[in-house]
mmCIF file of C-alpha atoms in Angstrom:
data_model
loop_
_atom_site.group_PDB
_atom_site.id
_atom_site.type_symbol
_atom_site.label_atom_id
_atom_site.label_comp_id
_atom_site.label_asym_id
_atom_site.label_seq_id
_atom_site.Cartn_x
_atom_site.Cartn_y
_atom_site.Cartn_z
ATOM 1 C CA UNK C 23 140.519 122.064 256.006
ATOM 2 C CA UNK C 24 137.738 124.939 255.105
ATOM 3 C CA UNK C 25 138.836 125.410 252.069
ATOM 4 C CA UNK C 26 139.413 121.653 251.383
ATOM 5 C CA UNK C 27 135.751 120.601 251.638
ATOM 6 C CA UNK C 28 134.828 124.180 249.968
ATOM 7 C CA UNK C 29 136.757 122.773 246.865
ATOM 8 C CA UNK C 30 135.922 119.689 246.679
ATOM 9 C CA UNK C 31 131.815 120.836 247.125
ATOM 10 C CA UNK C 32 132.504 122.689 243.655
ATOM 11 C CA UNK C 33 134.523 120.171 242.198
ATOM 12 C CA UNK C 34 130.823 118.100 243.458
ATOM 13 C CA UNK C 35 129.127 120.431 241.556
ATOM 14 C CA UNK C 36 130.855 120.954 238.564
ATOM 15 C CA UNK C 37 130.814 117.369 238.145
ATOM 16 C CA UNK C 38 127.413 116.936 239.267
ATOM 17 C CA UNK C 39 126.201 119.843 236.463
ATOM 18 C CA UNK C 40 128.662 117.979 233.284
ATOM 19 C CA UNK C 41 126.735 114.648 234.540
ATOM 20 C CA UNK C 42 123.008 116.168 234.224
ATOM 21 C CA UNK C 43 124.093 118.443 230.997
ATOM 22 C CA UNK C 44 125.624 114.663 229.417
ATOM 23 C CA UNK C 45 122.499 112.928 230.365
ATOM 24 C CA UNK C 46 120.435 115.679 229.010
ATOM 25 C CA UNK C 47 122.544 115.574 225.865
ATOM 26 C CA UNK C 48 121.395 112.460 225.891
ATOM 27 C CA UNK C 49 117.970 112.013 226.264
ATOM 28 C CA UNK C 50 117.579 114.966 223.520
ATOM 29 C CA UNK C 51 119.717 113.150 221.144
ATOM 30 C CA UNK C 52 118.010 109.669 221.204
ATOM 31 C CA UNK C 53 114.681 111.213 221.433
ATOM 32 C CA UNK C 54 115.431 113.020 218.401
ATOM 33 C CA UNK C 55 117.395 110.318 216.465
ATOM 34 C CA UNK C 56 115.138 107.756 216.650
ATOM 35 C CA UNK C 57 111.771 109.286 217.823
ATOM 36 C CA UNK C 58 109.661 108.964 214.466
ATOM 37 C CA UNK C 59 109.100 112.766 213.602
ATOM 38 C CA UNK C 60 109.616 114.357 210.289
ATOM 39 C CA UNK C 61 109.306 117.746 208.939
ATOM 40 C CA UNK C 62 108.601 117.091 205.389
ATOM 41 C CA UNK C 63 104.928 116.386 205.247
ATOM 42 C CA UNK C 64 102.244 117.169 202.711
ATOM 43 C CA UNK C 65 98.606 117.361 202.904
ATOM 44 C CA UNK C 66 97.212 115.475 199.628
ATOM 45 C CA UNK C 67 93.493 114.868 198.365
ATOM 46 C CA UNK C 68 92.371 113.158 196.132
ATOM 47 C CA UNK C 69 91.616 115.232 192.088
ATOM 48 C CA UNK C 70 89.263 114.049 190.077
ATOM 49 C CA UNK C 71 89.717 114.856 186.517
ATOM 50 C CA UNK C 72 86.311 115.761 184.835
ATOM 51 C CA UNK C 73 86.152 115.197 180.943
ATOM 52 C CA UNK C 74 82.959 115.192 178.966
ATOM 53 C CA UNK C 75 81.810 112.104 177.218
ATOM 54 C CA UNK C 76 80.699 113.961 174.362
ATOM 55 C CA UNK C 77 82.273 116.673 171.974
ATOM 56 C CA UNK C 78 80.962 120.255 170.872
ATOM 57 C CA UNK C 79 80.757 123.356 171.779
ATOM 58 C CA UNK C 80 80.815 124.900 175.698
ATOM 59 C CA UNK C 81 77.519 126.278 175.873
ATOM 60 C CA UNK C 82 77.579 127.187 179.334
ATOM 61 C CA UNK C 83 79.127 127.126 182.447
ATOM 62 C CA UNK C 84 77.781 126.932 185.878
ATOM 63 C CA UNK C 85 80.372 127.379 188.057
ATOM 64 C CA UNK C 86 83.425 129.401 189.078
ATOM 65 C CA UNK C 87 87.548 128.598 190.070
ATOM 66 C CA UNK C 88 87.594 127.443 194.038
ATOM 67 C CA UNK C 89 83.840 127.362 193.710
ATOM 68 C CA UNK C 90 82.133 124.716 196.055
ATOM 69 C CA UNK C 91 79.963 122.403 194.326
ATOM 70 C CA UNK C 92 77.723 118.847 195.818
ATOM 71 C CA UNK C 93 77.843 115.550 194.046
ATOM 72 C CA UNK C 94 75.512 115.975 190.995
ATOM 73 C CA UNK C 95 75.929 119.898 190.652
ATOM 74 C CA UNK C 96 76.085 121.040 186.724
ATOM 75 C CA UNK C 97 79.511 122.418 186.133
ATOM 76 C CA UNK C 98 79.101 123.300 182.385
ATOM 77 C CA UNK C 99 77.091 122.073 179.287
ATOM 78 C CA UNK C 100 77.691 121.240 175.635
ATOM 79 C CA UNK C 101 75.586 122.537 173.462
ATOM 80 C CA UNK C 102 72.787 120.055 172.604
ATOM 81 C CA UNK C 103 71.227 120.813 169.324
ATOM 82 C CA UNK C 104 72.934 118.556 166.915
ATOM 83 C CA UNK C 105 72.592 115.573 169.837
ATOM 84 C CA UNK C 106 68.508 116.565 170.004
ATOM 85 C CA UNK C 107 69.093 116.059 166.194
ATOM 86 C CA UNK C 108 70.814 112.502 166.714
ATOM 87 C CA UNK C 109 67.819 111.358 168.826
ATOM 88 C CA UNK C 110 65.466 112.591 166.428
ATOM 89 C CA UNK C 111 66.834 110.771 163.545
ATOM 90 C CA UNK C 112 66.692 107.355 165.543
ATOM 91 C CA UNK C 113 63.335 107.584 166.870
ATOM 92 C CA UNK C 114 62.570 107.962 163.102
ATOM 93 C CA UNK C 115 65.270 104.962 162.296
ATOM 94 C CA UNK C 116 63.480 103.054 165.262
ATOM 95 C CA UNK C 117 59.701 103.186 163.324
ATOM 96 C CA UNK C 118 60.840 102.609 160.167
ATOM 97 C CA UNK C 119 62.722 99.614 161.779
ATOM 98 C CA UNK C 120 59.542 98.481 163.477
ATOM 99 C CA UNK C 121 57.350 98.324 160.674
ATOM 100 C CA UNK C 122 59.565 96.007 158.435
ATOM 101 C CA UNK C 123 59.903 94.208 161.097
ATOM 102 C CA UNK C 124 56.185 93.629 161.534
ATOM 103 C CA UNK C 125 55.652 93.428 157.815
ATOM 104 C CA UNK C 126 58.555 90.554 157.481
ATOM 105 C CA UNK C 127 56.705 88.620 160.438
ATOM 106 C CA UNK C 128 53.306 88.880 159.490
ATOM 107 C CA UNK C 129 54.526 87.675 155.511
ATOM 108 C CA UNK C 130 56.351 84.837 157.294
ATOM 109 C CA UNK C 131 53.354 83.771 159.184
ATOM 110 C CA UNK C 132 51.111 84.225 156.250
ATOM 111 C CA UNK C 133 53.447 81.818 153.862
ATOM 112 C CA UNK C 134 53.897 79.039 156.805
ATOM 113 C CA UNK C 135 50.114 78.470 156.586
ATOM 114 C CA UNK C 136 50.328 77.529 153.425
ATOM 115 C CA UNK C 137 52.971 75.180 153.105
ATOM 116 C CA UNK C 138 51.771 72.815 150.142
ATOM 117 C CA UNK C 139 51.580 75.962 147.823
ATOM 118 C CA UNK C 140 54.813 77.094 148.795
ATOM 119 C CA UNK C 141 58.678 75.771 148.275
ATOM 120 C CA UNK C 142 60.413 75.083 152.230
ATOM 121 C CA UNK C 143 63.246 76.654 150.579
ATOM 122 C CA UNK C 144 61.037 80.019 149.784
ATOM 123 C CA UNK C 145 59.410 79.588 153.822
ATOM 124 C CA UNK C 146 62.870 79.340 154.906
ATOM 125 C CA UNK C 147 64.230 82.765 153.516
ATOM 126 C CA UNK C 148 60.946 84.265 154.464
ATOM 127 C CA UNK C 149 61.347 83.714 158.508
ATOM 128 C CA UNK C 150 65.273 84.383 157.413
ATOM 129 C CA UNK C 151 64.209 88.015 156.245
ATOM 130 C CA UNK C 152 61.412 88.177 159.600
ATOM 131 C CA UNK C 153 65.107 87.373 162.082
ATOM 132 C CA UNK C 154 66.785 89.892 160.142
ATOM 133 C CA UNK C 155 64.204 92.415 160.770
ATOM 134 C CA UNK C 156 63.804 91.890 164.329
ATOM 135 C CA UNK C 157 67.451 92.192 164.403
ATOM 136 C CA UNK C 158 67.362 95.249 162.802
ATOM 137 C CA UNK C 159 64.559 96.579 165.108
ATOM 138 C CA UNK C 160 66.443 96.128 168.310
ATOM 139 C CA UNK C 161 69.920 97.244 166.956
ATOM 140 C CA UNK C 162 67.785 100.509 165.986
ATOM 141 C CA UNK C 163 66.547 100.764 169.572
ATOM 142 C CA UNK C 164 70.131 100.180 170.988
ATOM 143 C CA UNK C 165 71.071 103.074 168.638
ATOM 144 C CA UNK C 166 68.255 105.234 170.068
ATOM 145 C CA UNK C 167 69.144 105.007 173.999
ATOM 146 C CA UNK C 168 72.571 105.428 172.753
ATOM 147 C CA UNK C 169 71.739 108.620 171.149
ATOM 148 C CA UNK C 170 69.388 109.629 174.194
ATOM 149 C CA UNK C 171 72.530 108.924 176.589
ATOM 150 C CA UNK C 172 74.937 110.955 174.701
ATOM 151 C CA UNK C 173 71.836 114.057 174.562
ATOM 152 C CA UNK C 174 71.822 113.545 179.137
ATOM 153 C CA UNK C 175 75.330 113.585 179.108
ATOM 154 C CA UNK C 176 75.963 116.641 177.016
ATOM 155 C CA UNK C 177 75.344 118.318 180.513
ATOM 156 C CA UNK C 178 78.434 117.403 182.908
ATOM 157 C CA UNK C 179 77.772 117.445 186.580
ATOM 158 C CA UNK C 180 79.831 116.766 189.820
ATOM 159 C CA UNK C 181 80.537 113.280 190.594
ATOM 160 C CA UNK C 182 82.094 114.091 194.102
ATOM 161 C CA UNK C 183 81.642 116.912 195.962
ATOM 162 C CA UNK C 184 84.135 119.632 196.466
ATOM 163 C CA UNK C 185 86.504 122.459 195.361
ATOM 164 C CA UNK C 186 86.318 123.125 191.623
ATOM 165 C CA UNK C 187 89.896 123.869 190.941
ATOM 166 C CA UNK C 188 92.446 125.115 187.995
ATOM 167 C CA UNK C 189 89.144 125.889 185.661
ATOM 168 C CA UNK C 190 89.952 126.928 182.359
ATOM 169 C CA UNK C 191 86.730 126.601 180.316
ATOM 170 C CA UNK C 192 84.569 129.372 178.744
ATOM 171 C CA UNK C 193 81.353 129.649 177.118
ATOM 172 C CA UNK C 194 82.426 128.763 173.282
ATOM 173 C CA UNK C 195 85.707 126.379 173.964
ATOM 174 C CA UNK C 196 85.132 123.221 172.025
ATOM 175 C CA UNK C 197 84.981 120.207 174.681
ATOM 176 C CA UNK C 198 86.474 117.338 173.393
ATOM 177 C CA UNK C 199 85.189 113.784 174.944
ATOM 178 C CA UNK C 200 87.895 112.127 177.246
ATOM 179 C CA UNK C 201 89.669 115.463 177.516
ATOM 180 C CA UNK C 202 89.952 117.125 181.095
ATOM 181 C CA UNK C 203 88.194 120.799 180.909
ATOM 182 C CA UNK C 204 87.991 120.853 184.790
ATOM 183 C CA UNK C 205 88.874 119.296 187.997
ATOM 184 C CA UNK C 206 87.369 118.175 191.429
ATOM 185 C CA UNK C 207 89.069 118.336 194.965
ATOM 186 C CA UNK C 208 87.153 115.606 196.537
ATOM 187 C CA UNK C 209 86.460 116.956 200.056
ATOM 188 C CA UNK C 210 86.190 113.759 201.858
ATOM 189 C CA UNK C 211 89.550 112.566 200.693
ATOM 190 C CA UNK C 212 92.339 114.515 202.654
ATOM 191 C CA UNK C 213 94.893 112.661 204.235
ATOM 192 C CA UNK C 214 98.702 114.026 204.916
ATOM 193 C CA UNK C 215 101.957 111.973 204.147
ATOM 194 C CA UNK C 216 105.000 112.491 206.219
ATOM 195 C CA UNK C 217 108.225 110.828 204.446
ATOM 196 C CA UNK C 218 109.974 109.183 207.825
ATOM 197 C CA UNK C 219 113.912 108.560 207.349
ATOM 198 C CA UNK C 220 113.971 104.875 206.952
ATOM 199 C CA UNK C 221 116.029 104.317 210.350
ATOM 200 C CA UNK C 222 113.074 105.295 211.779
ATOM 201 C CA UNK C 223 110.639 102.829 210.286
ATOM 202 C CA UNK C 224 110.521 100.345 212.946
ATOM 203 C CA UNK C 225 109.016 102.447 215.322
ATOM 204 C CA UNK C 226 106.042 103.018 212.772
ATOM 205 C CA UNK C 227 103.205 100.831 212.820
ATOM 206 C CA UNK C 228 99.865 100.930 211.114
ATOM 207 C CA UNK C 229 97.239 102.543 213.762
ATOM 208 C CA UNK C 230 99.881 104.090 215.361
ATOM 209 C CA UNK C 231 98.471 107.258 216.874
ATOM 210 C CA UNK C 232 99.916 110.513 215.011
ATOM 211 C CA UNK C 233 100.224 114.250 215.023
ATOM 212 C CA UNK C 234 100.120 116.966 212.680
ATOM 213 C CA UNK C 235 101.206 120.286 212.665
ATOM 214 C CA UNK C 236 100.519 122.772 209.464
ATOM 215 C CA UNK C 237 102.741 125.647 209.071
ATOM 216 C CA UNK C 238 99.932 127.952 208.733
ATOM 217 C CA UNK C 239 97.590 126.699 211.525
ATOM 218 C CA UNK C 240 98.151 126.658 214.912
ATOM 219 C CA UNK C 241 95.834 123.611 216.052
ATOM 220 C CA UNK C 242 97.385 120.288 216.212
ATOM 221 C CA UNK C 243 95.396 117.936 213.813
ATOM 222 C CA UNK C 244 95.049 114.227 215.040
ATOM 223 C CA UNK C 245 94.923 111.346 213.139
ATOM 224 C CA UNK C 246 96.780 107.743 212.774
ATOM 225 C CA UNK C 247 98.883 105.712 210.707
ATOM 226 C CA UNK C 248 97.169 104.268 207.452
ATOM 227 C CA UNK C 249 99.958 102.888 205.560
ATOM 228 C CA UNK C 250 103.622 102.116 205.038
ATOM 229 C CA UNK C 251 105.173 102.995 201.488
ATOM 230 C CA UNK C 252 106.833 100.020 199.919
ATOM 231 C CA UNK C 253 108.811 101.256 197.516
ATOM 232 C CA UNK C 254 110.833 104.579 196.619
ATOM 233 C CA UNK C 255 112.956 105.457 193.239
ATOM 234 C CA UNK C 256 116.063 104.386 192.826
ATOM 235 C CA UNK C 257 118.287 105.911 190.508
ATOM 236 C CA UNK C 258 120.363 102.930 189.296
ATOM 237 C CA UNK C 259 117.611 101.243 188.314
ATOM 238 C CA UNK C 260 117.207 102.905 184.638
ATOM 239 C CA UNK C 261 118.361 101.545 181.725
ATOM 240 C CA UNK C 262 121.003 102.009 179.549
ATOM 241 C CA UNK C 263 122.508 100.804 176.116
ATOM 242 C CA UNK C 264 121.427 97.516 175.018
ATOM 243 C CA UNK C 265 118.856 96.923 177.878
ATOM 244 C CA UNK C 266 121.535 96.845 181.127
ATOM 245 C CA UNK C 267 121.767 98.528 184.139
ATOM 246 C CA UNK C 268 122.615 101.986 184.335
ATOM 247 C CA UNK C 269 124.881 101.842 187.373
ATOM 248 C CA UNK C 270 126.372 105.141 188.581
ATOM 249 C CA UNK C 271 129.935 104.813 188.392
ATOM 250 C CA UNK C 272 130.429 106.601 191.756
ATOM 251 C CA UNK C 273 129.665 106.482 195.455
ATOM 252 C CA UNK C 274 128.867 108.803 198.249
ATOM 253 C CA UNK C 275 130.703 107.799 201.288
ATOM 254 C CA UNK C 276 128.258 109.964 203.046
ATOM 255 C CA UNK C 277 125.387 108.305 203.036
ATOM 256 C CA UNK C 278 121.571 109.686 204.085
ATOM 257 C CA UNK C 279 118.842 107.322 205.203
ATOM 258 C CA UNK C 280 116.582 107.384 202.397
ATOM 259 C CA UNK C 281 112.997 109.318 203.297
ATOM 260 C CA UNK C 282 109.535 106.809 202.952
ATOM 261 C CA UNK C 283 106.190 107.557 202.368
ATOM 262 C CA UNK C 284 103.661 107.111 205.125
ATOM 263 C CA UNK C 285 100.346 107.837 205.069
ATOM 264 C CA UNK C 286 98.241 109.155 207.797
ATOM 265 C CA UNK C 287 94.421 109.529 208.302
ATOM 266 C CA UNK C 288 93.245 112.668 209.794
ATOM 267 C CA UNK C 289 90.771 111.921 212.472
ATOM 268 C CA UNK C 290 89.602 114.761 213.674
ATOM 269 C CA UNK C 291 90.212 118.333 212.021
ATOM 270 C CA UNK C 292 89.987 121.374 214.673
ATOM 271 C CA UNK C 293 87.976 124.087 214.459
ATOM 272 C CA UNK C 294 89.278 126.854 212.195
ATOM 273 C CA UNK C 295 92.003 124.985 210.440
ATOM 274 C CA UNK C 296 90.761 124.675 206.303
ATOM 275 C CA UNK C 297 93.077 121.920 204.760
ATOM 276 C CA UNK C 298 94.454 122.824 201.184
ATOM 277 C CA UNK C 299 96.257 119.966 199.403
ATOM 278 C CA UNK C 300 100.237 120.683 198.875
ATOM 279 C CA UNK C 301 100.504 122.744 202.396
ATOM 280 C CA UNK C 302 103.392 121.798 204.555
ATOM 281 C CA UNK C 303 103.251 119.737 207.742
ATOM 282 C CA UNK C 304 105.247 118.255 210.199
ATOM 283 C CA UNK C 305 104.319 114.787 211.603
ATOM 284 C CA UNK C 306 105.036 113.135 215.021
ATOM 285 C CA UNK C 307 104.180 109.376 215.417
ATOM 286 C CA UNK C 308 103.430 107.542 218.658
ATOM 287 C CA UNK C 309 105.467 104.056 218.894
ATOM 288 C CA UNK C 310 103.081 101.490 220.083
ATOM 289 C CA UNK C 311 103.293 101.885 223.900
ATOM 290 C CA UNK C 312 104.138 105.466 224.156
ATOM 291 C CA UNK C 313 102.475 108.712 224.008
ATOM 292 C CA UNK C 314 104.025 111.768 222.130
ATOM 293 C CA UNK C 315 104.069 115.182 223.792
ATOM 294 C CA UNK C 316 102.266 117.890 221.523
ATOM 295 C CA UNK C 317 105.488 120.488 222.899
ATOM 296 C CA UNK C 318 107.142 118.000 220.384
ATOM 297 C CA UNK C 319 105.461 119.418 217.873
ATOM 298 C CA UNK C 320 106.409 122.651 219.000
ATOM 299 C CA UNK C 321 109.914 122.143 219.061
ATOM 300 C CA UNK C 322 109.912 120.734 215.416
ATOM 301 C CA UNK C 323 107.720 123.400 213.592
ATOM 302 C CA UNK C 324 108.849 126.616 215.894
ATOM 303 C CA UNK C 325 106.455 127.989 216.839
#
């Protein structure tokens, strides 16, 4: 009878063990299936692309590659003499302008005082050459700021401030307007994007609380849920001969929940951690409701 109850007390437990190791199985595999976590994130910022509005040649530059620069900061010049020229010439174009002008008024004024002497035919082209004039005055004056604005902007300056990045310009490179010469990292524009497995969309929500972990950092960075992509490729949608559909002819039984972007806002950045954009993160969202354990975050990144 000792032995009965002794086998049936580890029967007990070996059934009592498979029961808590199933359950376990369990809970890991639908926190992990449907739990929205990903572990392809990117930080991203926003680049501004700096081209002069002017061509000529790169007199200077101010600044160096990585360099930190504040909004209105010089980053590099273009060599203003023939611009100094260009406002010189209509300043002159501008007098000149202004005394025709005067002289065609004060001949207009002079012949409508005398009006029995005088055809209304020869008054009429008079004030007709005194409009023209003024016209002629005040497209010279247009012609002056423009050639004043062109001489400030020969000197390009930060519009944002941040990291000067991928800088390729040197004293003597001819700037051409509307090209890029350098670029901007806006500082005050980093957010990360996690692309969540589309099975796992309906636990996102914008304002959803969320968690990021960068594989070089240590500190978890907080932050919440901006926005929702609403649209990813999709590679029969190109076109093929005569304007149809270019519909692959085959078709993967195995099929993989397409990845979507989401954007999150960082809300507070720890101590220590310097965000580059392009580094790696992993992202853990809170479903309305719930609260996310940061040993998640451990579990997805490793460390």
């Amino acid at each position: 009878m000792k032995s009965f109850f002794s086998l049936l007390s580890r029967y007990a437990l070996t059934l009592s063990a498979v029961l808590v190791a199933t359950l376990l199985a369990y809970m890991m595999w639908k926190h992990y299936a449907q739990r929205p976590w990903t572990r392809d994130g990117r930080v991203r910022a926003d680049v501004v692309q700096i081209a002069p509005d002017v061509s000529g040649p790169v007199a200077n530059v101010a600044v160096r590659d990585n360099q930190w620069v504040n909004r209105g900061d010089v980053l590099y010049s273009i060599d203003p003499h023939w611009l100094k020229l260009a406002v010189a010439s209509a300043q002159a174009d501008v007098e000149a302008k202004r005394h025709e002008m005067l002289m065609r008024q004060d001949a207009a004024t002079r012949r409508s005082q005398i009006k029995g002497v005088i055809s209304s035919e020869d008054l009429q082209q008079t004030g007709s050459a005194a409009s023209i004039a003024a016209a002629n005055y005040h497209g010279a004056l247009a012609a002056l700021e423009l050639a004043q604005l062109n001489l400030a902007h020969a000197t390009v300056r930060a519009p944002v401030a941040g990291y000067v990045t991928h800088l390729r310009l040197r004293p003597g490179d001819y700037a051409t307007a509307g090209e890029t010469k350098v670029a901007i990292i806006d500082a005050n524009s980093f957010w990360v994007v996690g692309y969540f497995e589309e099975t796992k969309l309906r636990h996102i929500h914008v304002g959803n609380r969320a968690h990021i972990a960068l594989m070089g950092f240590e500190p978890v960075i907080t932050g919440h849920v901006e926005s929702i992509g609403h649209g990813i490729g999709d590679s029969n949608d190109e076109t093929g001969g005569l304007g149809l559909p270019d519909v692959n002819p085959t078709f993967n039984w195995v099929r993989l929940a397409q990845r979507v972007p989401v954007r999150i806002h960082i809300d507070k950045l720890p101590a220590g951690v310097e965000l580059v954009a392009g580094l790696s993160a992993s992202v853990s969202v809170e479903p309305s409701g719930r609260k996310t354990s940061r040993s998640l975050l451990t579990r997805i990144t490793g460390e």
